PDB file of C-alpha atoms in Angstrom:
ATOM      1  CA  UNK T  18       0.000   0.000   0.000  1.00  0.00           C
ATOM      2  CA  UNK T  19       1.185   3.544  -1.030  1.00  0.00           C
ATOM      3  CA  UNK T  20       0.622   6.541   1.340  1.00  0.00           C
ATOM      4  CA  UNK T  21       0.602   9.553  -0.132  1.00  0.00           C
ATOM      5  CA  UNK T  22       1.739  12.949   1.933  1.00  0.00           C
ATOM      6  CA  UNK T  23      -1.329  15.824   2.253  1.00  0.00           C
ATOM      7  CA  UNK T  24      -1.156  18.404  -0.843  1.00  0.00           C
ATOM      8  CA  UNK T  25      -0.006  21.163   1.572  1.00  0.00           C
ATOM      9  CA  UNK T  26       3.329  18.975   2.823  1.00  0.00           C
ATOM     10  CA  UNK T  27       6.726  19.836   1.610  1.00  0.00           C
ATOM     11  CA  UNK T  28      10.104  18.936   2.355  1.00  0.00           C
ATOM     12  CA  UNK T  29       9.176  21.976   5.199  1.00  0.00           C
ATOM     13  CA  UNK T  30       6.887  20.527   6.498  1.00  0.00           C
ATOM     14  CA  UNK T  31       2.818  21.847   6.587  1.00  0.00           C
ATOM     15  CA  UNK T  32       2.545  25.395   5.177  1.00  0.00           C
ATOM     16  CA  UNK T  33       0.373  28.129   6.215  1.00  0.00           C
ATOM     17  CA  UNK T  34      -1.739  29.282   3.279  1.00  0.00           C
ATOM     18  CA  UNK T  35      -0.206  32.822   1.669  1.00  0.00           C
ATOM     19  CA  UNK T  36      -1.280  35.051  -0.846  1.00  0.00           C
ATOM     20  CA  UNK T  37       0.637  33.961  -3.959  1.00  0.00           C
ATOM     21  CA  UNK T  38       0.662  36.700  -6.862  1.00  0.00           C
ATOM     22  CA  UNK T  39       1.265  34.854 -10.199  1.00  0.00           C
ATOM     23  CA  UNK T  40       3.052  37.305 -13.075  1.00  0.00           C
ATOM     24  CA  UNK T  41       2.556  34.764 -16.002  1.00  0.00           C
ATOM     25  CA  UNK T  42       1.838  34.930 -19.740  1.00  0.00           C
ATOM     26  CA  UNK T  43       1.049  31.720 -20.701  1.00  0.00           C
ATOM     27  CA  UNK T  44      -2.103  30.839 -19.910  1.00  0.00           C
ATOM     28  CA  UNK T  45      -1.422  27.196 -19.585  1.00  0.00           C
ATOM     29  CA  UNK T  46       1.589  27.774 -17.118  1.00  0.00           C
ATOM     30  CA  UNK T  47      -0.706  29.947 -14.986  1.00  0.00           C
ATOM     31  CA  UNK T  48      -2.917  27.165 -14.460  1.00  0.00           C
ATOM     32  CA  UNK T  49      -0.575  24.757 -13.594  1.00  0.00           C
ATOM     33  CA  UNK T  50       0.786  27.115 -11.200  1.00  0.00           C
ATOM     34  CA  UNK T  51      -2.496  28.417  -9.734  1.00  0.00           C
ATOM     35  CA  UNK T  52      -3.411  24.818  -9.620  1.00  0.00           C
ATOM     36  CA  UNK T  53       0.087  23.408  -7.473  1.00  0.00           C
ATOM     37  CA  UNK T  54      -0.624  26.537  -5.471  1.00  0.00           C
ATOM     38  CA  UNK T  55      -4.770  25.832  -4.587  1.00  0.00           C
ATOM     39  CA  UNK T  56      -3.595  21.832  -3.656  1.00  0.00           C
ATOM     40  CA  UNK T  57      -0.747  23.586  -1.594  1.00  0.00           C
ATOM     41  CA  UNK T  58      -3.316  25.138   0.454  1.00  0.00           C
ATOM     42  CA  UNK T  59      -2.597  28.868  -0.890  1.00  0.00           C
ATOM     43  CA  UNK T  60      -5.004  31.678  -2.603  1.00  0.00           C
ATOM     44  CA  UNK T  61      -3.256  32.348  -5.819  1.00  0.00           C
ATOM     45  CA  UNK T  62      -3.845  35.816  -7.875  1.00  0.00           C
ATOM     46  CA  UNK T  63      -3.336  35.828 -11.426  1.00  0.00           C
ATOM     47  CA  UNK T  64      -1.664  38.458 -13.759  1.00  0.00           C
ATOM     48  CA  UNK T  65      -0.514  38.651 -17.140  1.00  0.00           C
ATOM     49  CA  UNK T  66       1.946  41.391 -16.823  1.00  0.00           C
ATOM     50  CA  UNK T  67       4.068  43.272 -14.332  1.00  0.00           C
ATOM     51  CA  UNK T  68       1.696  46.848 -15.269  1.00  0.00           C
ATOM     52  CA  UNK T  69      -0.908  44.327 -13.586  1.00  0.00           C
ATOM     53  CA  UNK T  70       0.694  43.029 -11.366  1.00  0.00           C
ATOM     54  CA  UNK T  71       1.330  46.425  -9.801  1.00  0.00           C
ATOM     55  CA  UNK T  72      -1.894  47.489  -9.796  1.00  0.00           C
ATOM     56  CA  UNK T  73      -2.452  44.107  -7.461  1.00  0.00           C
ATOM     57  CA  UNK T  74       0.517  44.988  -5.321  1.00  0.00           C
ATOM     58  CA  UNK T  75      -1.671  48.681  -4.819  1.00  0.00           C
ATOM     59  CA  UNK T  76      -4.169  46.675  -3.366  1.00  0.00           C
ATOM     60  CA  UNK T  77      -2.472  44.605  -0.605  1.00  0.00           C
ATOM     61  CA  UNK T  78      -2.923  40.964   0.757  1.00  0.00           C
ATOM     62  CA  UNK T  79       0.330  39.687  -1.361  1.00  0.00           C
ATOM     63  CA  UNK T  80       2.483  37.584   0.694  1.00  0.00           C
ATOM     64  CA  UNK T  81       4.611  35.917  -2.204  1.00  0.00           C
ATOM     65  CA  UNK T  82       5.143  36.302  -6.116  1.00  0.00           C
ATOM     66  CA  UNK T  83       5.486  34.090  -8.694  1.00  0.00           C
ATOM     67  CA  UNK T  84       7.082  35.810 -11.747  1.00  0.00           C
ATOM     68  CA  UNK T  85       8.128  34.834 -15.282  1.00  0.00           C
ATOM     69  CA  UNK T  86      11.165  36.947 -16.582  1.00  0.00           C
ATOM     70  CA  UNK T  87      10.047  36.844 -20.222  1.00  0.00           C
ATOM     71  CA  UNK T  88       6.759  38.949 -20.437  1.00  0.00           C
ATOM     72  CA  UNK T  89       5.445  41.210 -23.005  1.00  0.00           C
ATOM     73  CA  UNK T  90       6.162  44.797 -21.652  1.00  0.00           C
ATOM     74  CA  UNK T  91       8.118  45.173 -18.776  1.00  0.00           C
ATOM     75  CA  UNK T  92      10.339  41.737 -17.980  1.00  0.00           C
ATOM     76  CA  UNK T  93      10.544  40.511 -14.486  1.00  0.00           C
ATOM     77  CA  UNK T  94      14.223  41.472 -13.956  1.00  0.00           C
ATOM     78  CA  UNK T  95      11.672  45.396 -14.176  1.00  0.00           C
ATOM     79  CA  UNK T  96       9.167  44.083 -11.494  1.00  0.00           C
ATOM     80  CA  UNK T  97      12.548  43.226  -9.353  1.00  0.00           C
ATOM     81  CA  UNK T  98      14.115  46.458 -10.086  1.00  0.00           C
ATOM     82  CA  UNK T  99      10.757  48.310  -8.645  1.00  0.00           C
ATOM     83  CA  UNK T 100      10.332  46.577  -5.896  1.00  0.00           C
ATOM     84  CA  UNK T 101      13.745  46.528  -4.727  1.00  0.00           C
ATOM     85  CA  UNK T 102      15.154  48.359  -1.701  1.00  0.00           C
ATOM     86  CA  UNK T 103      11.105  48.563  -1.025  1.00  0.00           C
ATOM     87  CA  UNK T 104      11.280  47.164   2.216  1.00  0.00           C
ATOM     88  CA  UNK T 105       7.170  46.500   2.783  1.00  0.00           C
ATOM     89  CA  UNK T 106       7.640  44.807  -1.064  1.00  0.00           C
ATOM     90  CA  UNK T 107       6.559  40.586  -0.552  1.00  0.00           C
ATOM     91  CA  UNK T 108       9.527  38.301  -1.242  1.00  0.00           C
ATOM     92  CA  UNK T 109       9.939  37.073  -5.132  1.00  0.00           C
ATOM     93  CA  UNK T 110      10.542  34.134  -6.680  1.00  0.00           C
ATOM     94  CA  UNK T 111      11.449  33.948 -10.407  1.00  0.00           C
ATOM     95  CA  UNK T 112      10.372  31.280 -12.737  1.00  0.00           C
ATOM     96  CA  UNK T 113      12.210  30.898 -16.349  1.00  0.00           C
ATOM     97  CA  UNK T 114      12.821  28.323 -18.893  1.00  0.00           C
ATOM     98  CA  UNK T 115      16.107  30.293 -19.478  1.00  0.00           C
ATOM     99  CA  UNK T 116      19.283  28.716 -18.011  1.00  0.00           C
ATOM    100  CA  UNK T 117      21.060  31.554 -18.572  1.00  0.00           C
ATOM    101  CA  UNK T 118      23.677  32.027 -15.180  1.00  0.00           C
ATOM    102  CA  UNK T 119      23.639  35.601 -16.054  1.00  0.00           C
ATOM    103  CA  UNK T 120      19.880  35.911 -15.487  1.00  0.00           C
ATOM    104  CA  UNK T 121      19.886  34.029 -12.989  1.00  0.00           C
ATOM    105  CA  UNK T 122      22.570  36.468 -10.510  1.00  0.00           C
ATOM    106  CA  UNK T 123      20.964  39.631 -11.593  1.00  0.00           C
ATOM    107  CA  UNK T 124      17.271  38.312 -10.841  1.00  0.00           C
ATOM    108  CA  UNK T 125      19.318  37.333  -6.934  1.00  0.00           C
ATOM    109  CA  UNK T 126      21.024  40.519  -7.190  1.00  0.00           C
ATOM    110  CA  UNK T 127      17.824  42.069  -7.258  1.00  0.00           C
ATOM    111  CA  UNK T 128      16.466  40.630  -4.643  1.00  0.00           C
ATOM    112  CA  UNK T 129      14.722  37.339  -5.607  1.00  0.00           C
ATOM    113  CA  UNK T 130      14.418  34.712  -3.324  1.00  0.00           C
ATOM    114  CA  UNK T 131      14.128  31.927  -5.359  1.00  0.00           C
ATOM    115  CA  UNK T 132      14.881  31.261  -9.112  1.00  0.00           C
ATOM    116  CA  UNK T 133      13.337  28.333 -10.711  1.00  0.00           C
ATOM    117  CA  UNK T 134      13.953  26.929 -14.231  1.00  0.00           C
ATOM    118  CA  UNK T 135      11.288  25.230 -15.927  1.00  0.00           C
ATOM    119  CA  UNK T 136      10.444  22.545 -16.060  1.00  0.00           C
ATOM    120  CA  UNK T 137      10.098  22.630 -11.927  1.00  0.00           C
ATOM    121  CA  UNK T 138       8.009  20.240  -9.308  1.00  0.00           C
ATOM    122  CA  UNK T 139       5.226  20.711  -7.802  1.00  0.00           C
ATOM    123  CA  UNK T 140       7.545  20.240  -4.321  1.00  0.00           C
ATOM    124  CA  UNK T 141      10.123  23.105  -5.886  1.00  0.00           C
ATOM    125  CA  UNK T 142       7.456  25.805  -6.327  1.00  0.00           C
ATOM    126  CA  UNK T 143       5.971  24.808  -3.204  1.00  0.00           C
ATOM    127  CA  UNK T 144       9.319  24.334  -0.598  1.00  0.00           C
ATOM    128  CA  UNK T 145      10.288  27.959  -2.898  1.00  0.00           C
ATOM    129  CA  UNK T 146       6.785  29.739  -1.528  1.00  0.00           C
ATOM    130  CA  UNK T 147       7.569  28.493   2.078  1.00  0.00           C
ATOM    131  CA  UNK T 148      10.942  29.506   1.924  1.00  0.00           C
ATOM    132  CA  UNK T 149      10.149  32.899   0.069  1.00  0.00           C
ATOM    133  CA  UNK T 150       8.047  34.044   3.811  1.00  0.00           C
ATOM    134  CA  UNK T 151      10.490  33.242   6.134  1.00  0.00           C
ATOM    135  CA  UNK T 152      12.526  36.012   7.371  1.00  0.00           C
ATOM    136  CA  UNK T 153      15.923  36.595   5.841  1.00  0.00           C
TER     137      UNK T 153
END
């Protein structure tokens, strides 16, 4: 017999449920992320854009975001760039399908917490969101 660990268990442990902000494109990647984020016991807010996703920010209750770098508009090395030295501004983490090292230290350099390639697990995004609210 298999026993399977609770949707909301990570290599953390149980997490409490955030506010996730998702800055995301593709449609079909938001899903799958608003979906890993709903079993992980969180209350995801989608975006398309990081114009968007500031208007959300203007409105509070955003504990976390999820960003892609490669958006049309501003990128999310710009959404890092605003909210950086912002010291009220929720903890990022940056999702990309680029490898690229160079990227990946300006995106840390900016402040992200996290920087995920893509393809990632469902355990990545979610140990990434638990790590993102814990004090640095």
């Amino acid at each position: 017999m298999t026993s399977h660990l609770p949707a909301n268990v990570t290599l953390f442990g149980q997490v409490p449920s955030k506010h996730v902000l998702i800055v995301e494109d593709a449609p079909g990647m938001r899903l799958l992320i608003r979906h890993i984020l709903q079993q992980g016991g969180h209350k995801p807010i989608e975006t398309g854009s990081v114009e968007a996703a500031l208007e959300e920010l203007k409105l509070g209750a955003v504990d976390v975001i999820i960003t892609d770098l490669f958006l049309p508009g501003d990128s999310g090395l710009e959404l890092l760039r605003v909210l950086h030295g912002d010291p009220d501004a929720p903890p990022v983490i940056v999702l990309t399908s680029s490898g690229e090292d160079r990227l990946r230290e300006r995106a840390l350099t900016l402040g992200a917490r996290a920087f995920l390639s893509k393809p990632f697990s469902r355990y990545e995004l979610l140990d990434a969101v638990f790590a993102a609210g814990m004090p640095r």
